[in-house]
């Protein structure tokens, strides 16, 4: 996991985590692994305020807004200060597994990413 503490206002911590999941439920023709890129911003009031989690792949999904922000209750109104960054990663992994289950292969492989690795 990489982090960047050189934010514009130096008041928040930003993390990037690559989660690689083999396409067990839905496979591409060549069986490639799918890589989701996430940008996690830890606000100054963390853990009393949830991290902001953004998907950097251009995925169209009801729980991802037009800016790529992940919109799940656990990262908004259901957030609790007892949740950790490990909890956030678990939330991401659960979201990805649910997303893979609900999306078609065309949706999943539509990764015209704005993330340059």
Coordinates of C-alpha atoms in Angstrom, one line a residue:
X1 CA 0.0 0.0 0.0
X2 CA 1.4 3.4 -1.0
X3 CA 0.5 6.6 0.7
X4 CA 0.9 10.3 -0.2
X5 CA 1.1 12.8 2.6
X6 CA 1.8 15.7 0.2
X7 CA -1.8 16.9 0.0
X8 CA -2.6 20.4 -0.9
X9 CA -3.5 21.4 2.6
X10 CA -1.3 18.8 4.4
X11 CA -4.3 18.0 6.6
X12 CA -5.3 14.6 5.2
X13 CA -3.6 11.4 4.4
X14 CA -4.2 9.7 1.0
X15 CA -3.8 6.0 0.4
X16 CA -3.9 3.9 -2.8
X17 CA -4.5 0.2 -2.6
X18 CA -4.6 -2.2 -5.6
X19 CA -6.9 -5.2 -5.0
X20 CA -6.3 -8.0 -7.5
X21 CA -9.2 -10.5 -7.8
X22 CA -9.1 -13.5 -10.1
X23 CA -12.3 -13.5 -12.2
X24 CA -13.8 -16.6 -10.5
X25 CA -17.4 -15.8 -11.1
X26 CA -17.0 -14.0 -14.5
X27 CA -13.9 -14.7 -16.6
X28 CA -12.6 -12.9 -19.7
X29 CA -11.8 -15.1 -22.6
X30 CA -8.1 -15.2 -21.6
X31 CA -8.9 -15.6 -17.8
X32 CA -7.1 -12.3 -16.9
X33 CA -7.2 -11.0 -13.4
X34 CA -9.0 -7.7 -12.9
X35 CA -7.3 -4.9 -11.1
X36 CA -9.3 -2.2 -9.3
X37 CA -7.6 1.0 -8.4
X38 CA -8.8 2.9 -5.4
X39 CA -7.9 6.3 -3.9
X40 CA -8.5 6.5 -0.2
X41 CA -8.5 9.9 1.5
X42 CA -8.2 9.9 5.3
X43 CA -9.8 13.2 6.6
X44 CA -8.3 15.2 9.5
X45 CA -11.2 14.1 11.8
X46 CA -10.6 10.3 11.1
X47 CA -11.7 8.1 12.8
X48 CA -14.7 10.2 13.7
X49 CA -15.3 10.9 10.0
X50 CA -15.1 8.1 7.4
X51 CA -12.4 8.0 4.7
X52 CA -13.4 9.1 1.2
X53 CA -12.9 6.2 -1.2
X54 CA -12.7 6.7 -4.9
X55 CA -12.6 4.2 -7.7
X56 CA -10.1 5.2 -10.4
X57 CA -11.4 2.8 -13.0
X58 CA -14.3 4.2 -15.0
X59 CA -16.9 1.8 -13.7
X60 CA -20.6 2.6 -14.0
X61 CA -22.4 1.4 -10.9
X62 CA -25.2 2.6 -8.7
X63 CA -22.9 2.8 -5.7
X64 CA -20.2 4.8 -7.5
X65 CA -20.9 8.5 -8.3
X66 CA -19.7 10.4 -11.4
X67 CA -16.5 11.4 -9.5
X68 CA -15.7 7.8 -8.7
X69 CA -16.6 8.1 -5.0
X70 CA -17.9 4.9 -3.4
X71 CA -21.3 5.5 -2.0
X72 CA -22.0 2.8 0.6
X73 CA -23.6 3.3 4.0
X74 CA -20.7 1.9 5.9
X75 CA -18.6 4.8 4.6
X76 CA -21.2 7.4 5.3
X77 CA -24.2 7.4 7.7
X78 CA -23.3 4.0 9.2
X79 CA -19.7 4.9 9.8
X80 CA -18.4 4.2 13.3
X81 CA -15.1 5.5 14.9
X82 CA -14.3 1.9 15.9
X83 CA -13.9 0.9 12.2
X84 CA -10.3 0.8 11.1
X85 CA -8.5 1.1 7.7
X86 CA -8.6 -2.7 7.6
X87 CA -12.3 -2.5 7.9
X88 CA -12.3 -0.1 4.9
X89 CA -10.3 -2.6 2.9
X90 CA -12.8 -5.3 3.8
X91 CA -15.6 -3.1 2.7
X92 CA -13.9 -2.6 -0.6
X93 CA -13.3 -6.3 -1.1
X94 CA -17.0 -7.1 -0.3
X95 CA -18.1 -4.4 -2.7
X96 CA -15.9 -5.8 -5.4
X97 CA -17.2 -9.3 -4.9
X98 CA -20.8 -8.0 -5.0
X99 CA -20.0 -5.9 -8.1
X100 CA -18.5 -8.9 -9.9
X101 CA -21.5 -11.0 -9.2
X102 CA -24.0 -8.3 -10.4
X103 CA -22.2 -7.0 -13.5
X104 CA -21.9 -8.5 -17.0
X105 CA -18.5 -9.3 -18.5
X106 CA -18.9 -6.2 -20.7
X107 CA -19.4 -4.0 -17.7
X108 CA -16.4 -5.5 -15.8
X109 CA -14.1 -5.2 -18.7
X110 CA -15.1 -1.6 -19.4
X111 CA -12.0 -0.3 -17.6
X112 CA -11.0 2.7 -19.7
X113 CA -9.0 3.7 -16.7
X114 CA -7.9 7.2 -15.9
X115 CA -5.3 5.6 -13.6
X116 CA -1.8 5.3 -15.1
X117 CA 0.3 2.7 -13.4

